[in-house]
């Protein structure tokens, strides 16, 4: 799963008041360590008013919510531009949405990307400054 507190997630199953496709926020680990056999695989998710919280299996019942440009947290991307310590062609990992909504006018079109040690993080424009990294066989995610 790779989920952290505060991550926006999407339910992949329906259960009680939760429907497949509902969006929620991870609030922490499963609150009852002895509650279920697969406790270590579960996180507590708040799906909002009327839906409430559910303890979901991170390995099969959730995925990261879609971000701008069709990216998800954890996606590997390639920089299409050079900026500060980042060079065109550098590969990084999407870590979430732009963290500072007041920072730039087009913040809603940006995702935060970690380019690794020595390069750091950058808030990249999702449709013009990054693309999905190549996968095995020359494919890109979504092909």
Backbone as JSON Lines, residues from 0, in Angstrom:
{"i":0,"aa":"X","n":[0.79,-1.2,0.0],"ca":[0.0,0.0,0.0],"c":[0.83,1.27,0.0]}
{"i":1,"aa":"X","n":[1.76,1.4,0.95],"ca":[2.54,2.62,1.05],"c":[1.73,3.84,1.44]}
{"i":2,"aa":"X","n":[0.69,3.64,2.25],"ca":[-0.17,4.75,2.63],"c":[0.32,5.4,3.91]}
{"i":3,"aa":"X","n":[0.13,6.72,3.99],"ca":[0.51,7.5,5.16],"c":[-0.68,8.33,5.62]}
{"i":4,"aa":"X","n":[-0.63,8.73,6.86],"ca":[-1.66,9.59,7.41],"c":[-1.8,10.83,6.52]}
{"i":5,"aa":"X","n":[-3.03,11.15,6.14],"ca":[-3.29,12.31,5.3],"c":[-3.42,11.99,3.82]}
{"i":6,"aa":"X","n":[-3.03,10.78,3.38],"ca":[-3.15,10.42,1.97],"c":[-4.62,10.33,1.55]}
{"i":7,"aa":"X","n":[-4.93,10.85,0.35],"ca":[-6.26,10.68,-0.24],"c":[-6.27,9.34,-0.95]}
{"i":8,"aa":"X","n":[-7.28,8.53,-0.64],"ca":[-7.38,7.19,-1.2],"c":[-8.76,6.94,-1.78]}
{"i":9,"aa":"X","n":[-8.87,5.89,-2.59],"ca":[-10.12,5.48,-3.2],"c":[-10.41,4.05,-2.79]}
{"i":10,"aa":"X","n":[-11.66,3.79,-2.35],"ca":[-12.07,2.43,-1.99],"c":[-12.23,1.59,-3.25]}
{"i":11,"aa":"X","n":[-11.69,0.38,-3.21],"ca":[-11.8,-0.55,-4.33],"c":[-12.9,-1.58,-4.1]}
{"i":12,"aa":"X","n":[-13.56,-1.49,-2.95],"ca":[-14.66,-2.41,-2.61],"c":[-15.78,-1.62,-1.96]}
{"i":13,"aa":"X","n":[-16.95,-2.22,-1.93],"ca":[-18.05,-1.68,-1.16],"c":[-18.17,-2.46,0.15]}
{"i":14,"aa":"X","n":[-18.45,-1.75,1.23],"ca":[-18.62,-2.4,2.53],"c":[-19.44,-1.49,3.43]}
{"i":15,"aa":"X","n":[-20.57,-1.98,3.91],"ca":[-21.49,-1.19,4.73],"c":[-21.83,0.12,4.02]}
{"i":16,"aa":"X","n":[-21.5,1.27,4.6],"ca":[-21.86,2.56,3.99],"c":[-20.85,3.02,2.93]}
{"i":17,"aa":"X","n":[-19.74,2.31,2.77],"ca":[-18.69,2.67,1.82],"c":[-19.0,2.02,0.48]}
{"i":18,"aa":"X","n":[-18.9,2.81,-0.6],"ca":[-19.12,2.29,-1.95],"c":[-17.8,2.25,-2.7]}
{"i":19,"aa":"X","n":[-17.71,1.31,-3.63],"ca":[-16.54,1.25,-4.51],"c":[-16.4,2.61,-5.19]}
{"i":20,"aa":"X","n":[-15.22,3.22,-5.11],"ca":[-14.96,4.51,-5.72],"c":[-15.04,5.69,-4.76]}
{"i":21,"aa":"X","n":[-15.52,5.45,-3.53],"ca":[-15.56,6.54,-2.55],"c":[-14.15,7.0,-2.21]}
{"i":22,"aa":"X","n":[-13.98,8.31,-2.03],"ca":[-12.69,8.89,-1.68],"c":[-12.65,9.18,-0.19]}
{"i":23,"aa":"X","n":[-11.54,8.83,0.44],"ca":[-11.36,9.08,1.87],"c":[-9.95,9.54,2.17]}
{"i":24,"aa":"X","n":[-9.7,9.8,3.46],"ca":[-8.39,10.24,3.94],"c":[-7.88,9.24,4.96]}
{"i":25,"aa":"X","n":[-6.65,8.77,4.79],"ca":[-6.04,7.86,5.77],"c":[-5.81,8.64,7.06]}
{"i":26,"aa":"X","n":[-6.32,8.1,8.17],"ca":[-6.17,8.77,9.46],"c":[-5.15,8.07,10.36]}
{"i":27,"aa":"X","n":[-4.7,6.89,9.97],"ca":[-3.69,6.19,10.76],"c":[-3.78,4.69,10.59]}
{"i":28,"aa":"X","n":[-3.02,3.96,11.41],"ca":[-3.06,2.49,11.34],"c":[-4.39,1.96,11.89]}
{"i":29,"aa":"X","n":[-4.66,0.71,11.65],"ca":[-5.84,0.04,12.19],"c":[-5.81,0.22,13.71]}
{"i":30,"aa":"X","n":[-6.9,0.71,14.32],"ca":[-6.88,1.06,15.74],"c":[-6.95,-0.11,16.72]}
{"i":31,"aa":"X","n":[-7.25,-1.33,16.24],"ca":[-7.38,-2.46,17.14],"c":[-6.42,-3.56,16.73]}
{"i":32,"aa":"X","n":[-5.21,-3.56,17.3],"ca":[-4.17,-4.51,16.86],"c":[-4.58,-5.97,16.95]}
{"i":33,"aa":"X","n":[-5.52,-6.3,17.82],"ca":[-5.94,-7.7,17.96],"c":[-7.28,-7.95,17.28]}
{"i":34,"aa":"X","n":[-7.78,-6.97,16.55],"ca":[-9.11,-7.06,15.97],"c":[-9.27,-8.05,14.83]}
{"i":35,"aa":"X","n":[-8.29,-8.13,13.96],"ca":[-8.37,-9.02,12.8],"c":[-6.99,-9.62,12.54]}
{"i":36,"aa":"X","n":[-6.99,-10.76,11.88],"ca":[-5.73,-11.46,11.63],"c":[-4.78,-10.67,10.73]}
{"i":37,"aa":"X","n":[-5.33,-9.89,9.79],"ca":[-4.49,-9.15,8.85],"c":[-4.32,-7.69,9.26]}
{"i":38,"aa":"X","n":[-4.32,-7.42,10.56],"ca":[-4.23,-6.06,11.1],"c":[-3.06,-5.27,10.51]}
{"i":39,"aa":"X","n":[-1.92,-5.9,10.34],"ca":[-0.72,-5.19,9.86],"c":[-0.91,-4.65,8.44]}
{"i":40,"aa":"X","n":[-1.87,-5.18,7.7],"ca":[-2.13,-4.74,6.33],"c":[-3.21,-3.68,6.25]}
{"i":41,"aa":"X","n":[-3.77,-3.25,7.4],"ca":[-4.93,-2.36,7.38],"c":[-4.61,-0.95,7.87]}
{"i":42,"aa":"X","n":[-5.36,0.02,7.32],"ca":[-5.29,1.4,7.77],"c":[-6.71,1.89,8.02]}
{"i":43,"aa":"X","n":[-6.84,2.87,8.89],"ca":[-8.13,3.48,9.18],"c":[-8.33,4.64,8.21]}
{"i":44,"aa":"X","n":[-9.49,4.67,7.55],"ca":[-9.78,5.68,6.54],"c":[-11.09,6.38,6.89]}
{"i":45,"aa":"X","n":[-11.06,7.72,6.85],"ca":[-12.26,8.51,7.07],"c":[-12.86,8.86,5.71]}
{"i":46,"aa":"X","n":[-14.06,8.35,5.45],"ca":[-14.73,8.6,4.18],"c":[-15.71,9.76,4.26]}
{"i":47,"aa":"X","n":[-15.72,10.48,5.38],"ca":[-16.53,11.69,5.49],"c":[-17.9,11.47,6.08]}
{"i":48,"aa":"X","n":[-18.6,12.58,6.2],"ca":[-19.92,12.58,6.82],"c":[-20.88,11.65,6.08]}
{"i":49,"aa":"X","n":[-21.6,10.86,6.83],"ca":[-22.55,9.92,6.23],"c":[-21.93,8.59,5.87]}
{"i":50,"aa":"X","n":[-20.61,8.54,5.78],"ca":[-19.91,7.3,5.44],"c":[-19.12,6.79,6.64]}
{"i":51,"aa":"X","n":[-18.45,7.72,7.34],"ca":[-17.68,7.35,8.52],"c":[-16.33,6.75,8.22]}
{"i":52,"aa":"X","n":[-15.79,6.1,9.24],"ca":[-14.47,5.47,9.13],"c":[-14.6,3.98,8.86]}
{"i":53,"aa":"X","n":[-13.59,3.46,8.18],"ca":[-13.51,2.03,7.93],"c":[-12.06,1.61,8.02]}
{"i":54,"aa":"X","n":[-11.84,0.39,8.48],"ca":[-10.5,-0.19,8.54],"c":[-10.31,-1.04,7.31]}
{"i":55,"aa":"X","n":[-9.53,-0.51,6.36],"ca":[-9.41,-1.11,5.04],"c":[-8.05,-1.79,4.86]}
{"i":56,"aa":"X","n":[-8.07,-2.91,4.14],"ca":[-6.83,-3.62,3.81],"c":[-6.09,-2.82,2.74]}
{"i":57,"aa":"X","n":[-4.94,-2.29,3.11],"ca":[-4.17,-1.42,2.22],"c":[-3.66,-2.16,0.99]}
{"i":58,"aa":"X","n":[-3.48,-3.45,1.1],"ca":[-2.9,-4.22,0.0],"c":[-3.88,-4.56,-1.11]}
{"i":59,"aa":"X","n":[-5.2,-4.46,-0.83],"ca":[-6.15,-4.86,-1.87],"c":[-7.45,-4.06,-1.9]}
{"i":60,"aa":"X","n":[-7.74,-3.26,-0.88],"ca":[-9.03,-2.58,-0.82],"c":[-8.93,-1.07,-1.08]}
{"i":61,"aa":"X","n":[-7.72,-0.56,-1.27],"ca":[-7.49,0.87,-1.49],"c":[-6.48,1.11,-2.59]}
{"i":62,"aa":"X","n":[-6.56,2.29,-3.19],"ca":[-5.5,2.78,-4.05],"c":[-5.4,4.28,-3.83]}
{"i":63,"aa":"X","n":[-4.26,4.86,-4.17],"ca":[-4.11,6.3,-4.03],"c":[-5.08,7.01,-4.97]}
{"i":64,"aa":"X","n":[-5.65,8.1,-4.5],"ca":[-6.58,8.88,-5.33],"c":[-5.84,9.5,-6.51]}
{"i":65,"aa":"X","n":[-6.55,9.66,-7.6],"ca":[-5.98,10.26,-8.79],"c":[-5.66,11.73,-8.55]}
{"i":66,"aa":"X","n":[-4.48,12.15,-8.97],"ca":[-4.06,13.54,-8.88],"c":[-4.17,14.18,-10.26]}
{"i":67,"aa":"X","n":[-3.92,15.45,-10.34],"ca":[-3.96,16.16,-11.61],"c":[-3.03,15.48,-12.62]}
{"i":68,"aa":"X","n":[-3.42,15.49,-13.88],"ca":[-2.6,14.91,-14.93],"c":[-2.65,13.4,-14.99]}
{"i":69,"aa":"X","n":[-3.5,12.77,-14.18],"ca":[-3.6,11.31,-14.19],"c":[-2.53,10.62,-13.37]}
{"i":70,"aa":"X","n":[-1.81,11.36,-12.55],"ca":[-0.77,10.77,-11.71],"c":[-1.35,10.32,-10.38]}
{"i":71,"aa":"X","n":[-0.67,9.38,-9.74],"ca":[-1.0,8.91,-8.4],"c":[0.28,8.95,-7.57]}
{"i":72,"aa":"X","n":[0.11,9.09,-6.27],"ca":[1.25,9.03,-5.38],"c":[1.99,7.72,-5.64]}
{"i":73,"aa":"X","n":[3.3,7.79,-5.76],"ca":[4.12,6.61,-6.02],"c":[4.48,6.41,-7.49]}
{"i":74,"aa":"X","n":[3.81,7.12,-8.4],"ca":[4.14,6.99,-9.82],"c":[5.56,7.48,-10.08]}
{"i":75,"aa":"X","n":[6.28,6.77,-10.95],"ca":[7.62,7.19,-11.39],"c":[7.44,8.09,-12.6]}
{"i":76,"aa":"X","n":[8.11,9.24,-12.58],"ca":[7.97,10.23,-13.66],"c":[9.33,10.71,-14.12]}
{"i":77,"aa":"X","n":[9.35,11.31,-15.31],"ca":[10.56,11.87,-15.9],"c":[10.36,13.37,-16.07]}
{"i":78,"aa":"X","n":[11.38,14.15,-15.69],"ca":[11.33,15.61,-15.87],"c":[11.48,15.94,-17.34]}
{"i":79,"aa":"X","n":[10.6,16.8,-17.84],"ca":[10.67,17.25,-19.23],"c":[11.4,18.58,-19.36]}
{"i":80,"aa":"X","n":[11.77,19.16,-18.22],"ca":[12.48,20.44,-18.19],"c":[13.6,20.36,-17.15]}
{"i":81,"aa":"X","n":[14.54,21.27,-17.25],"ca":[15.53,21.45,-16.21],"c":[15.11,22.61,-15.32]}
{"i":82,"aa":"X","n":[15.31,22.49,-14.03],"ca":[14.96,23.56,-13.09],"c":[15.78,23.37,-11.82]}
{"i":83,"aa":"X","n":[16.55,24.39,-11.45],"ca":[17.44,24.34,-10.29],"c":[18.31,23.09,-10.38]}
{"i":84,"aa":"X","n":[18.25,22.18,-9.38],"ca":[19.11,21.0,-9.36],"c":[18.59,19.86,-10.23]}
{"i":85,"aa":"X","n":[17.4,20.01,-10.8],"ca":[16.78,18.95,-11.6],"c":[17.11,19.16,-13.07]}
{"i":86,"aa":"X","n":[17.55,18.08,-13.71],"ca":[17.88,18.13,-15.14],"c":[16.8,17.44,-15.95]}
{"i":87,"aa":"X","n":[16.62,17.89,-17.18],"ca":[15.7,17.22,-18.09],"c":[16.12,15.75,-18.17]}
{"i":88,"aa":"X","n":[15.15,14.85,-18.01],"ca":[15.44,13.41,-18.05],"c":[15.58,12.77,-16.68]}
{"i":89,"aa":"X","n":[15.71,13.57,-15.62],"ca":[15.79,13.0,-14.27],"c":[14.5,12.27,-13.94]}
{"i":90,"aa":"X","n":[14.64,11.16,-13.23],"ca":[13.48,10.35,-12.83],"c":[13.19,10.6,-11.35]}
{"i":91,"aa":"X","n":[11.9,10.79,-11.05],"ca":[11.48,11.02,-9.67],"c":[10.2,10.26,-9.37]}
{"i":92,"aa":"X","n":[9.73,10.42,-8.13],"ca":[8.53,9.75,-7.65],"c":[7.52,10.79,-7.19]}
{"i":93,"aa":"X","n":[6.29,10.69,-7.68],"ca":[5.22,11.58,-7.23],"c":[4.94,11.29,-5.76]}
{"i":94,"aa":"X","n":[4.97,12.35,-4.94],"ca":[4.73,12.17,-3.51],"c":[3.39,12.76,-3.06]}
{"i":95,"aa":"X","n":[2.7,13.45,-3.96],"ca":[1.38,13.98,-3.62],"c":[1.07,15.24,-4.41]}
{"i":96,"aa":"X","n":[-0.04,15.9,-4.02],"ca":[-0.39,17.16,-4.7],"c":[0.56,18.27,-4.29]}
{"i":97,"aa":"X","n":[0.51,19.38,-4.99],"ca":[1.31,20.56,-4.64],"c":[0.99,20.92,-3.18]}
{"i":98,"aa":"X","n":[1.99,21.01,-2.31],"ca":[1.72,21.2,-0.88],"c":[1.41,22.63,-0.45]}
{"i":99,"aa":"X","n":[1.58,23.62,-1.32],"ca":[1.39,25.01,-0.92],"c":[0.42,25.71,-1.87]}
{"i":100,"aa":"X","n":[-0.89,25.59,-1.62],"ca":[-1.88,26.17,-2.54],"c":[-1.69,27.66,-2.81]}
{"i":101,"aa":"X","n":[-1.11,28.41,-1.89],"ca":[-0.91,29.84,-2.11],"c":[0.41,30.16,-2.77]}
{"i":102,"aa":"X","n":[1.23,29.15,-3.05],"ca":[2.58,29.37,-3.57],"c":[2.66,29.87,-4.99]}
{"i":103,"aa":"X","n":[1.86,29.32,-5.88],"ca":[1.87,29.73,-7.29],"c":[0.43,29.72,-7.81]}
{"i":104,"aa":"X","n":[0.19,30.52,-8.84],"ca":[-1.17,30.65,-9.37],"c":[-1.72,29.33,-9.91]}
{"i":105,"aa":"X","n":[-0.85,28.5,-10.49],"ca":[-1.32,27.25,-11.1],"c":[-1.09,26.03,-10.2]}
{"i":106,"aa":"X","n":[-1.14,26.23,-8.87],"ca":[-0.86,25.13,-7.93],"c":[-1.75,23.91,-8.17]}
{"i":107,"aa":"X","n":[-2.99,24.12,-8.61],"ca":[-3.91,23.0,-8.83],"c":[-3.47,22.11,-9.99]}
{"i":108,"aa":"X","n":[-2.55,22.59,-10.82],"ca":[-2.06,21.83,-11.96],"c":[-0.71,21.18,-11.68]}
{"i":109,"aa":"X","n":[-0.27,21.22,-10.43],"ca":[1.06,20.72,-10.07],"c":[1.0,19.56,-9.09]}
{"i":110,"aa":"X","n":[2.02,18.7,-9.18],"ca":[2.22,17.62,-8.21],"c":[3.63,17.76,-7.64]}
{"i":111,"aa":"X","n":[3.8,17.28,-6.43],"ca":[5.11,17.3,-5.79],"c":[5.85,16.02,-6.17]}
{"i":112,"aa":"X","n":[7.09,16.19,-6.64],"ca":[7.9,15.06,-7.1],"c":[9.23,15.06,-6.34]}
{"i":113,"aa":"X","n":[9.6,13.89,-5.83],"ca":[10.88,13.71,-5.16],"c":[11.86,13.12,-6.16]}
{"i":114,"aa":"X","n":[12.91,13.87,-6.48],"ca":[13.91,13.42,-7.44],"c":[15.11,12.78,-6.77]}
{"i":115,"aa":"X","n":[15.04,12.59,-5.45],"ca":[16.08,11.86,-4.74],"c":[17.15,12.74,-4.14]}
{"i":116,"aa":"X","n":[18.07,12.06,-3.46],"ca":[19.15,12.74,-2.75],"c":[19.98,13.6,-3.7]}
{"i":117,"aa":"X","n":[20.24,14.81,-3.29],"ca":[21.02,15.74,-4.1],"c":[20.17,16.55,-5.07]}
{"i":118,"aa":"X","n":[18.98,16.08,-5.34],"ca":[18.08,16.78,-6.26],"c":[16.91,17.39,-5.48]}
{"i":119,"aa":"X","n":[16.36,16.62,-4.56],"ca":[15.26,17.11,-3.73],"c":[13.91,17.05,-4.41]}
{"i":120,"aa":"X","n":[12.97,17.8,-3.82],"ca":[11.59,17.83,-4.32],"c":[11.34,19.07,-5.15]}
{"i":121,"aa":"X","n":[10.42,18.92,-6.09],"ca":[9.98,20.06,-6.92],"c":[8.49,19.91,-7.18]}
{"i":122,"aa":"X","n":[7.81,21.03,-7.28],"ca":[6.38,21.04,-7.6],"c":[6.26,21.25,-9.1]}
{"i":123,"aa":"X","n":[6.02,20.16,-9.8],"ca":[6.07,20.15,-11.26],"c":[4.68,20.26,-11.87]}
{"i":124,"aa":"X","n":[4.58,21.04,-12.95],"ca":[3.32,21.16,-13.7],"c":[3.04,19.8,-14.34]}
{"i":125,"aa":"X","n":[1.88,19.24,-14.02],"ca":[1.58,17.86,-14.39],"c":[1.43,17.62,-15.89]}
{"i":126,"aa":"X","n":[1.05,18.62,-16.65],"ca":[0.81,18.39,-18.08],"c":[1.93,18.87,-18.99]}
{"i":127,"aa":"X","n":[2.9,19.6,-18.43],"ca":[3.95,20.11,-19.32],"c":[5.38,19.88,-18.81]}
{"i":128,"aa":"X","n":[5.55,19.53,-17.53],"ca":[6.9,19.42,-17.0],"c":[7.32,18.0,-16.62]}
{"i":129,"aa":"X","n":[6.37,17.05,-16.61],"ca":[6.68,15.65,-16.31],"c":[5.83,14.74,-17.17]}
{"i":130,"aa":"X","n":[6.29,13.5,-17.3],"ca":[5.49,12.44,-17.91],"c":[5.82,11.14,-17.19]}
{"i":131,"aa":"X","n":[4.95,10.14,-17.34],"ca":[5.22,8.85,-16.71],"c":[6.53,8.28,-17.25]}
{"i":132,"aa":"X","n":[7.31,7.69,-16.37],"ca":[8.57,7.06,-16.77],"c":[8.26,5.81,-17.59]}
{"i":133,"aa":"X","n":[9.19,5.45,-18.45],"ca":[9.03,4.23,-19.25],"c":[9.05,3.0,-18.35]}
{"i":134,"aa":"X","n":[8.19,2.04,-18.68],"ca":[8.15,0.76,-18.0],"c":[8.85,-0.27,-18.88]}
{"i":135,"aa":"X","n":[8.96,-1.47,-18.41],"ca":[9.54,-2.56,-19.18],"c":[8.84,-2.67,-20.53]}
{"i":136,"aa":"X","n":[9.6,-2.84,-21.58],"ca":[9.03,-2.97,-22.91],"c":[8.73,-1.66,-23.6]}
{"i":137,"aa":"X","n":[9.13,-0.54,-22.97],"ca":[8.91,0.76,-23.57],"c":[7.52,1.32,-23.37]}
{"i":138,"aa":"X","n":[6.74,0.69,-22.5],"ca":[5.4,1.18,-22.22],"c":[5.42,2.22,-21.13]}
{"i":139,"aa":"X","n":[4.37,3.06,-21.11],"ca":[4.15,4.02,-20.04],"c":[2.87,3.63,-19.32]}
{"i":140,"aa":"X","n":[2.77,3.98,-18.04],"ca":[1.56,3.71,-17.3],"c":[0.38,4.29,-18.08]}
{"i":141,"aa":"X","n":[-0.67,3.5,-18.26],"ca":[-1.84,3.94,-19.0],"c":[-1.87,3.48,-20.45]}
{"i":142,"aa":"X","n":[-0.71,2.98,-20.98],"ca":[-0.68,2.49,-22.36],"c":[-1.55,1.26,-22.52]}
